[in-house]
Coordinates of C-alpha atoms in Angstrom, one line a residue:
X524 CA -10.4 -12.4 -2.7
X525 CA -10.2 -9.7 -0.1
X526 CA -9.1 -6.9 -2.7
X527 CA -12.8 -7.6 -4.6
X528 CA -14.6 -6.7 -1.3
X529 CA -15.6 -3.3 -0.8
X530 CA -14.2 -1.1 1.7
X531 CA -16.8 -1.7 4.2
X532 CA -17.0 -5.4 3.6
X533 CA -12.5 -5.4 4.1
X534 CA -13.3 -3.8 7.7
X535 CA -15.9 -6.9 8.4
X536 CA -13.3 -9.3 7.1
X537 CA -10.8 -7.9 9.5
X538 CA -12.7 -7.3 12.4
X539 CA -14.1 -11.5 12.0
X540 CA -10.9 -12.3 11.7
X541 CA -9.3 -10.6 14.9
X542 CA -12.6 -12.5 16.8
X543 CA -12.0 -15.7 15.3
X544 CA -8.2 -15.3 16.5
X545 CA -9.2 -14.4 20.0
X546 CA -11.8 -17.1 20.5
X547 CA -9.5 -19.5 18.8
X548 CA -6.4 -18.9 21.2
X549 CA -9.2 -18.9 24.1
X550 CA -10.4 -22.4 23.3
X551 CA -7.0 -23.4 22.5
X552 CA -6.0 -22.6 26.4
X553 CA -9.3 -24.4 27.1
X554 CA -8.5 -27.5 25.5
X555 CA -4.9 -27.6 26.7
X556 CA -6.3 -27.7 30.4
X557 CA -9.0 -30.3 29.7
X558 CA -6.7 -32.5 27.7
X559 CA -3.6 -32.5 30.1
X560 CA -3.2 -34.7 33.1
X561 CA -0.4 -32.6 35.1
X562 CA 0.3 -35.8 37.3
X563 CA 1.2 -37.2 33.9
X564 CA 3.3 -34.5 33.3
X565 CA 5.2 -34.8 36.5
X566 CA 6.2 -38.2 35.7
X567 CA 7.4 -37.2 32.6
X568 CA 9.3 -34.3 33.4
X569 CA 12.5 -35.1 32.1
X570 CA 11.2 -36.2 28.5
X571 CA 9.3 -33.0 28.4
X572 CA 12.8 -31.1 29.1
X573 CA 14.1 -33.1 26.5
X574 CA 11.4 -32.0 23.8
X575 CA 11.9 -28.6 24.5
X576 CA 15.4 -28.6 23.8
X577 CA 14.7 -30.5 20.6
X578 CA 12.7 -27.5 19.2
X579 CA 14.3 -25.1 20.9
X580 CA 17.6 -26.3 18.4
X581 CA 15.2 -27.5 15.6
X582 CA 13.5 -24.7 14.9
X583 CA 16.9 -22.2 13.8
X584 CA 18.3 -25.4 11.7
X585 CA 14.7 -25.3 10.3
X586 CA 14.1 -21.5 9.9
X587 CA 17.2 -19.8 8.6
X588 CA 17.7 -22.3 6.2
X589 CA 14.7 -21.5 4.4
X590 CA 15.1 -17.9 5.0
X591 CA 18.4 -18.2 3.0
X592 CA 17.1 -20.3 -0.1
X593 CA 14.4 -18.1 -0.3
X594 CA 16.3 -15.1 -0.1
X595 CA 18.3 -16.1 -2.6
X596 CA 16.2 -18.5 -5.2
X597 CA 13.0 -16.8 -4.6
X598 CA 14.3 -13.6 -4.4
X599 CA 12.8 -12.4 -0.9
X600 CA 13.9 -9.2 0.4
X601 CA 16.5 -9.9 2.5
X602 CA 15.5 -10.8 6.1
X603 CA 17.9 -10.3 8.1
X604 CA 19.4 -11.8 11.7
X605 CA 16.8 -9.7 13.5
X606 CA 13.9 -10.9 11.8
X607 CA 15.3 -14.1 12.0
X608 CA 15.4 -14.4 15.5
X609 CA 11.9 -13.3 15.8
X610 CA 10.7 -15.9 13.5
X611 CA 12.6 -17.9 15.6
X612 CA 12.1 -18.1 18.7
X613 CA 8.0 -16.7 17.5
X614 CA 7.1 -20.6 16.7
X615 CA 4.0 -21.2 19.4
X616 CA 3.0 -24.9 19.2
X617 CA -0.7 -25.1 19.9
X618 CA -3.7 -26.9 19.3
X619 CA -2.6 -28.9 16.3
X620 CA -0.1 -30.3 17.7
X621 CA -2.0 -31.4 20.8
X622 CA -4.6 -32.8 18.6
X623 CA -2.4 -35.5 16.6
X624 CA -0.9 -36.2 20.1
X625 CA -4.5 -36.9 21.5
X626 CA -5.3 -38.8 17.8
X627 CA -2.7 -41.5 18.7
X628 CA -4.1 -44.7 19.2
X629 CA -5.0 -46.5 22.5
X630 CA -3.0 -49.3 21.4
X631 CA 0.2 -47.6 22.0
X632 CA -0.3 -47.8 26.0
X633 CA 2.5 -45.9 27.9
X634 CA 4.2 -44.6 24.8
X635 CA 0.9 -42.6 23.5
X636 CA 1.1 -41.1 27.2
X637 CA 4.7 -40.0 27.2
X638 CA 3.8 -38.5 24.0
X639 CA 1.1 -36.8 25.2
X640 CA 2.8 -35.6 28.2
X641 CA 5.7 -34.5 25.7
X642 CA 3.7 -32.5 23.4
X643 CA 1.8 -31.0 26.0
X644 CA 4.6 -29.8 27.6
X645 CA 6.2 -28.2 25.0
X646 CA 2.8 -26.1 24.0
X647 CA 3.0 -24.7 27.8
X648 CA 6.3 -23.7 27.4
X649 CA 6.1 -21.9 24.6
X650 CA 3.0 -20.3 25.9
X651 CA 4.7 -19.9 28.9
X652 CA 7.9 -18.5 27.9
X653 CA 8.2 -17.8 24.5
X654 CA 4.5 -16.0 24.3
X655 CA 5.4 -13.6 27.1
X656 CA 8.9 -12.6 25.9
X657 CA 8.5 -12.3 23.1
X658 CA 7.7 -8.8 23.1
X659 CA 11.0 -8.0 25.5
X660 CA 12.9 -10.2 22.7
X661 CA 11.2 -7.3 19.7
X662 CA 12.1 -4.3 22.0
X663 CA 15.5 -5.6 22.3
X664 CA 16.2 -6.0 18.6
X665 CA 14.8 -2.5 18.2
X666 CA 12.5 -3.8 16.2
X667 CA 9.6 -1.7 17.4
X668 CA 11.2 1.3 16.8
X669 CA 10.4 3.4 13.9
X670 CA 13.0 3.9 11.1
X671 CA 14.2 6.7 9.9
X672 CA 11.8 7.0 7.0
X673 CA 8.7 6.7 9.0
X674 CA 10.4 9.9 11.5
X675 CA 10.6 11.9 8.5
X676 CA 7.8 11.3 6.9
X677 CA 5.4 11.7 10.2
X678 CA 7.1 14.8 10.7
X679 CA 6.1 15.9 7.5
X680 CA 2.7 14.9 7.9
X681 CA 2.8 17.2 11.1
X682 CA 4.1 19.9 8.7
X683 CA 0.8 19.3 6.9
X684 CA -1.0 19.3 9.7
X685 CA 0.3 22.6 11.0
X686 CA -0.4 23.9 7.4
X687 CA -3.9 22.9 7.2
X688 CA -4.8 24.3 10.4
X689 CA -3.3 27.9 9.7
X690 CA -5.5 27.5 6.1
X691 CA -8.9 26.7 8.1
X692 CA -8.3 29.3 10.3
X693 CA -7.1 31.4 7.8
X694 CA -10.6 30.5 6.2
X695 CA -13.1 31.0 8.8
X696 CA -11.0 34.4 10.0
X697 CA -9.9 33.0 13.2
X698 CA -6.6 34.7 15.0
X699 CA -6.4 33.5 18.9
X700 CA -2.7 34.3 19.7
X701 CA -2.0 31.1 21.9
X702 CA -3.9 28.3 19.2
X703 CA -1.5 30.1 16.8
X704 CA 1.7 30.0 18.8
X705 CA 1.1 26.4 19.5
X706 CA 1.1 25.8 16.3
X707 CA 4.4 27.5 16.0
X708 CA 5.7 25.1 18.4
X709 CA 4.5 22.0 16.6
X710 CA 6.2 23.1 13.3
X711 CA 9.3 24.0 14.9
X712 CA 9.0 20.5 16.7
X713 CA 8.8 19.2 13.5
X714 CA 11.1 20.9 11.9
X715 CA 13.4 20.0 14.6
X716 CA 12.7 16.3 13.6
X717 CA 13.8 16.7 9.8
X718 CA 17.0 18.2 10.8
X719 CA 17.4 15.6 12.8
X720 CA 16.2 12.4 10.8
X721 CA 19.6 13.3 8.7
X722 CA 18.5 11.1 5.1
X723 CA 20.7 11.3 2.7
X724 CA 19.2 12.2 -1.3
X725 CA 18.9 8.9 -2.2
X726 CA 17.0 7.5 0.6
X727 CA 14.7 10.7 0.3
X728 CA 13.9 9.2 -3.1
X729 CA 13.3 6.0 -1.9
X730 CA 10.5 7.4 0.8
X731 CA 9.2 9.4 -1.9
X732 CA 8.9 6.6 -4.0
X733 CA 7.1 4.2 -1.9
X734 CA 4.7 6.7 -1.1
X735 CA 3.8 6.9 -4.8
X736 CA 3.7 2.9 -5.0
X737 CA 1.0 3.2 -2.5
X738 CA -1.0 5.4 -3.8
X739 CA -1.0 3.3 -6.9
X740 CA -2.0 0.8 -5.1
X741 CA -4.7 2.5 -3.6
X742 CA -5.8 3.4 -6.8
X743 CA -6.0 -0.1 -8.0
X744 CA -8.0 -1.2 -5.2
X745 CA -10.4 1.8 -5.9
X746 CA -10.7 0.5 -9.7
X747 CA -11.5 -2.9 -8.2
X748 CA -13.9 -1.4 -6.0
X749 CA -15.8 0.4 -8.2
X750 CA -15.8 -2.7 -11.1
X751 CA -13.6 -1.5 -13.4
X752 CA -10.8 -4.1 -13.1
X753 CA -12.1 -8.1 -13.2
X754 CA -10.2 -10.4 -10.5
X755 CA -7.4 -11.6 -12.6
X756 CA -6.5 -8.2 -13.5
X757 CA -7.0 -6.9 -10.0
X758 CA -4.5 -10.3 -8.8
X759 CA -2.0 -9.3 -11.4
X760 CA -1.2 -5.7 -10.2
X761 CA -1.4 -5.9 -6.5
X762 CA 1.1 -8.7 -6.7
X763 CA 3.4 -6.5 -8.7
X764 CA 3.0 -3.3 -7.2
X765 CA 3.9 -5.4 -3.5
X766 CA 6.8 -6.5 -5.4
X767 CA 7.9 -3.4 -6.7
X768 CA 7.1 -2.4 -2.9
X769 CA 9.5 -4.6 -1.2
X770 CA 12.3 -3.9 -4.6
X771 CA 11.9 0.0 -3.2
X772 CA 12.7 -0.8 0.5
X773 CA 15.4 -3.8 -0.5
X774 CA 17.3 -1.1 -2.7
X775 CA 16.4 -3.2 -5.6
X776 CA 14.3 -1.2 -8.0
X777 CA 14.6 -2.0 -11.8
X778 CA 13.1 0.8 -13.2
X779 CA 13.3 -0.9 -16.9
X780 CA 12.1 -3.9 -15.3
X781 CA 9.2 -2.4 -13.5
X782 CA 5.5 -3.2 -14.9
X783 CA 6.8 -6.2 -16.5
X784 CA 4.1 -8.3 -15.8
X785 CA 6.1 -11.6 -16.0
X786 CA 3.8 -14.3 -14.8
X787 CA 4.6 -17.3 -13.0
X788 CA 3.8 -20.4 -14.9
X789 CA 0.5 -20.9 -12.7
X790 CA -0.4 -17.6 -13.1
X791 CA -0.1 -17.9 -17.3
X792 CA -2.1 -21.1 -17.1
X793 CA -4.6 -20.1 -15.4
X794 CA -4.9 -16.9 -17.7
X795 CA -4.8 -19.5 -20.6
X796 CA -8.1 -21.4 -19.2
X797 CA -10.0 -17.8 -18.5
X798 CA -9.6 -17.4 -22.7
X799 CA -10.4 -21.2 -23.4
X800 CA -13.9 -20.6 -21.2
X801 CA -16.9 -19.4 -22.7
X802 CA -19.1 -16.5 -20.8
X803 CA -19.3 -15.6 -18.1
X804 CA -16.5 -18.3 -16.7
X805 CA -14.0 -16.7 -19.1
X806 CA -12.1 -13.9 -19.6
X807 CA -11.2 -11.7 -22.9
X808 CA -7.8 -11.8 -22.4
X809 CA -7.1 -9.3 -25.0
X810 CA -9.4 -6.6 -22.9
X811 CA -7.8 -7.6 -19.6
X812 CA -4.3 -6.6 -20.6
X813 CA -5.5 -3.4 -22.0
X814 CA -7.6 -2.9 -18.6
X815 CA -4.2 -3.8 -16.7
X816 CA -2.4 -1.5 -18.9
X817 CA -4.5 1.6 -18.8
X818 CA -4.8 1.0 -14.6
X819 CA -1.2 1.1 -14.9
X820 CA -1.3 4.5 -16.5
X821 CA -3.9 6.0 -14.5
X822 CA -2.2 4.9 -11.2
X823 CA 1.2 6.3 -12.5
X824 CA -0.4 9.9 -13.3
X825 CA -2.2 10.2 -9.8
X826 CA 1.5 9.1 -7.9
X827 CA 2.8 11.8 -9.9
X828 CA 0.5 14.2 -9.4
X829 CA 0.5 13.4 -5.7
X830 CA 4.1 13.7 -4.9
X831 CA 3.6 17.8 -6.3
X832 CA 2.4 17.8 -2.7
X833 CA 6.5 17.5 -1.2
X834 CA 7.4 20.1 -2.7
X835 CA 5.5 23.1 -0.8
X836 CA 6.7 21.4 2.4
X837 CA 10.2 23.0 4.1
X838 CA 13.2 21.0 4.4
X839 CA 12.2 18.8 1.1
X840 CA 14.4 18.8 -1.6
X841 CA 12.9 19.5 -5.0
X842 CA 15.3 17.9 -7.1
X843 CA 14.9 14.5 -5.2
X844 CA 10.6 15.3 -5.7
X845 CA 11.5 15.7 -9.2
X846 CA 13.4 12.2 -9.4
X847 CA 11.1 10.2 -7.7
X848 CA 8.3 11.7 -9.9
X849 CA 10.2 11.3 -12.7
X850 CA 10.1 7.3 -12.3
X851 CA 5.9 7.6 -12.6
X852 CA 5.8 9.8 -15.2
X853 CA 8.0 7.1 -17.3
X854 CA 5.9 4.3 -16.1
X855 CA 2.9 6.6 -17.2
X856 CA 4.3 7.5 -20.7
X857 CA 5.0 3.6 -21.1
X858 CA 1.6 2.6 -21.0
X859 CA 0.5 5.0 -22.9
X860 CA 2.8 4.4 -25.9
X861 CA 1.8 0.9 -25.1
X862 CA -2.1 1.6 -25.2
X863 CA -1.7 3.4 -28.3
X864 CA -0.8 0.4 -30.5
X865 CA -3.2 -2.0 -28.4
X866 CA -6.5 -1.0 -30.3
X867 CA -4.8 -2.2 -33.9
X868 CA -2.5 -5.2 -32.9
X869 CA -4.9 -6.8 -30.8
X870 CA -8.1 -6.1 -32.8
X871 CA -9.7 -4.0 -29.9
X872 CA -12.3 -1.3 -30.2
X873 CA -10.5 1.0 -27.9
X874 CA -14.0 3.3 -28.2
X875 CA -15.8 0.7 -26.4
X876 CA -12.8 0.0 -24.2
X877 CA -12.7 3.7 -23.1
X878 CA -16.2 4.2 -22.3
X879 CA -16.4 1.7 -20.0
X880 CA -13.3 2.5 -18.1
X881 CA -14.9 6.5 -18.4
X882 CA -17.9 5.3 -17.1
X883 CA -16.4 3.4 -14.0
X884 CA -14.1 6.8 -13.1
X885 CA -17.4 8.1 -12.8
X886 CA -18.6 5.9 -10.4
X887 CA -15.5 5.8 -8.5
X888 CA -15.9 9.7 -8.1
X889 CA -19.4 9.8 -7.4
X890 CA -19.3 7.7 -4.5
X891 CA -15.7 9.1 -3.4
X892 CA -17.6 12.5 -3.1
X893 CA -20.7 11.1 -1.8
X894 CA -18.8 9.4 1.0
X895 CA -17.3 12.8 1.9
X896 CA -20.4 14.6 2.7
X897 CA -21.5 11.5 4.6
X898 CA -18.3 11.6 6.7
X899 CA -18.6 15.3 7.1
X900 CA -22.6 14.5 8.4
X901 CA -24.4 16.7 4.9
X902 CA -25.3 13.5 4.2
X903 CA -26.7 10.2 5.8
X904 CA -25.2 6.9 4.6
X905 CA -29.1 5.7 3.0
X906 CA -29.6 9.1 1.1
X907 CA -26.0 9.3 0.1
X908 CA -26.3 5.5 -1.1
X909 CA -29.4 6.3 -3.1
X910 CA -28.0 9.1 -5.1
X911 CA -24.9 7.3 -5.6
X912 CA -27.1 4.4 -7.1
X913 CA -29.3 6.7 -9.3
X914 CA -26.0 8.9 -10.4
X915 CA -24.4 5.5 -11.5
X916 CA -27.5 4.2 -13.3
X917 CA -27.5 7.2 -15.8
X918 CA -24.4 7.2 -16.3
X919 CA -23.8 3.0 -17.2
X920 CA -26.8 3.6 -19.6
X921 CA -24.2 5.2 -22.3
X922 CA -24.1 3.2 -24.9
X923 CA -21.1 0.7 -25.7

C-alpha cells in the first residue's frame, strides 16, 4: 500500500510509474505500426468508419449511465456534464484491444482480417483525434481553469508569502526601498485578488474546511510513516477522510455523521479474520480502534490549531475561522470522550497504549526536525539519518 511507503519511497513509486507510462504508450505506438497492414486498412475503409461510429455512440450510452447509478446508489459526488464529456470522449483504445484482435484465430480467414483492420482503425483514431483534442475539448469546458477557491486561497498564500519575507528581513535588519516596495505591490496584487474572488461566508468555510481535512490527512500519513498506525488502521482513515473530502466540496458534510467509521461489509470481514489470526498475521482489534481513535484526535487538534493561521491574514473573516475550527475541535472533543471510556470497556491498558503512541510522536518529530536541517544543508542526509536512528533507539527502549 502506497500510504505504508515512506516519503522517499512514494516519490520512487511515482516517478516508476510516470516511466512505465511513457514506455508503455511508446511501445504501444510501436506495436500498432508493426501489427497493422495499412493496405488492409484501405480495403477496409468503410467498416473501419463504421466502428468508429459504433464507439463514438457507445461509449456516452455506456458512460453516463454509470455516472448516474453511481451518483446516486454509490453516492459519488456528483459529476457533472462537463466531467462527463471528458470521460467521454477521453476513452483511448490501445494495445489491449489490438491484442485480442491479433489473438483471433487463423481459422477465421477474411473475417479475423476485417477485424483486425477494424480494431486497428479505431485505436488510430482515437490516437489520432481524440488524443490531440482532447486538451482543446478541457480548455473549452473551462475545466483547466482554477475555481474560485483555489484564487483565494493562492492569494492568500501570497499574503504569507509577502509576510514572511518582511519577517526575514525584518530579522536579519535588511531595508532596501525597492525589495520592499515590490513587496508592496505583490500584497496589493493580492489583495486585489480577494476583493475580487467575491466568496460568500459559507463557501469561505468550506475552503477553510478542506484545508483542515488535509492536514489531517497529512497527519495520518505522518503516523503511518513513522509506525504508529498498522495498515488496516492506516486503510480505514484515509478512505474516510477522502470521503469526508469529497462531502466538503459536494456540499454534503454531515458533521454528526463524520468519523463514523461505517465499514463496508469487506472491510468488516476482513477486520474479523485480522482478530481470528494469531501473531504476527493478526491484528488486536481492540488496540486498532483505540489507535484509529486517538489519530482521530490528534489530527483534529493540529487542523484546529492550524487554521489559527487565517486569522492574522487581511480580508479573512474571523467568524467563518472560528466555524470551520469549530467542526475540529468537536471531532477532537469526540474522541476524546470516546478514548476515555476505551481503557475500561474494552479491557485495554491505556498506560501501555499511550506510551507507544508517545513514543512514535517522538519519532515522528525527531526526524521531522532532522529533515529540516538537512533541507536547510546543517545537516547531510547520512549524519542526519544516524542521529535520527540513535534518537529513536533510546527512546523505543521505554518500557511498555
Amino acid at each position: 500500500m502506497e500510504s505504508r511507503a515512506e516519503h522517499a519511497t512514494r516519490d520512487l513509486l511515482h516517478e516508476l510509474w510516470e516511466s512505465l507510462g511513457y514506455m508503455a504508450n511508446a511501445l504501444l505506438f510501436l506495436f500498432i505500426g508493426i501489427a497493422l497492414d495499412f493496405q488492409l486498412l484501405r480495403d477496409n475503409l468503410a467498416a473501419i468508419l463504421i466502428g468508429i461510429v459504433a464507439v463514438l455512440i457507445a461509449r456516452p450510452l455506456g458512460v453516463v449511465p454509470v455516472v448516474l447509478v453511481l451518483e446516486r446508489a454509490a453516492r459519488i459526488p456528483k459529476v457533472g456534464n462537463r466531467n462527463s464529456s471528458v470521460m467521454v470522449w477521453g476513452g483511448l483504445r490501445g494495445g489491449v484491444a489490438l491484442a485480442l484482435a491479433l489473438a483471433l484465430p487463423l481459422e477465421l480467414g477474411e473475417l479475423r482480417d476485417q477485424f483486425i483492420a477494424m480494431t486497428g482503425g479505431v485505436v488510430l483514431a482515437t490516437l489520432l483525434i481524440n488524443a490531440t483534442t482532447i486538451s482543446f475539448l478541457v480548455h473549452a469546458l473551462g475545466l483547466d481553469k482554477p475555481s474560485r477557491s483555489d484564487e483565494y486561497l493562492e492569494a492568500l498564500a501570497r499574503m504569507v508569502g509577502v509576510r514572511s519575507a518582511r519577517d526575514r528581513l525584518d530579522e536579519l535588519n535588511f531595508e532596501d526601498e525597492l525589495v520592499i516596495a515590490h513587496l508592496d505591490v505583490a500584497e496589493a496584487d493580492a489583495r486585489d485578488q480577494l476583493a475580487r474572488t467575491h466568496l460568500d461566508p459559507e463557501e469561505q468555510v468550506n475552503v477553510l474546511m478542506l484545508r483542515g481535512l488535509y492536514i489531517e490527512r497529512e497527519t495520518y500519513q505522518s503516523l503511518s510513516d513513522a509506525g504508529l498506525l498498522p495498515p488496516i488502521a492506516t486503510r480505514t482513515l484515509m478512505q474516510e477522510i477522502d470521503d469526508e473530502i469529497e462531502e466538503v466540496e459536494t456540499g454534503a458534510l454531515r458533521v454528526d455523521d463524520a468519523r463514523r467509521a461505517k465499514l463496508p461489509w469487506y472491510a468488516l470481514t476482513h477486520r474479523w479474520l485480522l482478530g481470528k489470526m494469531p501473531p504476527p498475521l493478526g491484528a488486536d482489534l481492540n488496540e486498532v480502534s483505540y489507535i484509529e481513535i486517538s489519530a482521530r484526535r490528534l489530527a483534529a487538534h493540529k487542523a484546529a490549531e492550524e487554521l489559527e493561521l487565517f486569522k492574522t491574514l487581511p480580508n479573512v473573516d474571523v467568524d467563518n475561522v472560528d466555524k470551520a475550527k469549530a467542526l475540529f475541535t468537536h471531532w477532537e472533543s469526540r474522541a476524546a470522550e470516546t478514548l476515555d471510556g476505551m481503557g475500561e470497556a474494552c479491557g485495554l491498558d491505556e498506560r501501555v497504549l499511550r506510551r507507544r503512541q508517545a513514543k512514535a510522536l517522538s519519532k515522528i518529530a525527531i526526524v521531522e526536525e532532522l529533515n529540516h536541517m538537512v533541507t536547510i544543508g546543517v545537516l547531510s542526509s547520512q549524519v542526519a539519518d544516524e542521529a535520527a536512528a540513535r534518537v529513536s533507539a533510546e527512546v523505543q527502549q521505554a518500557g511498555e
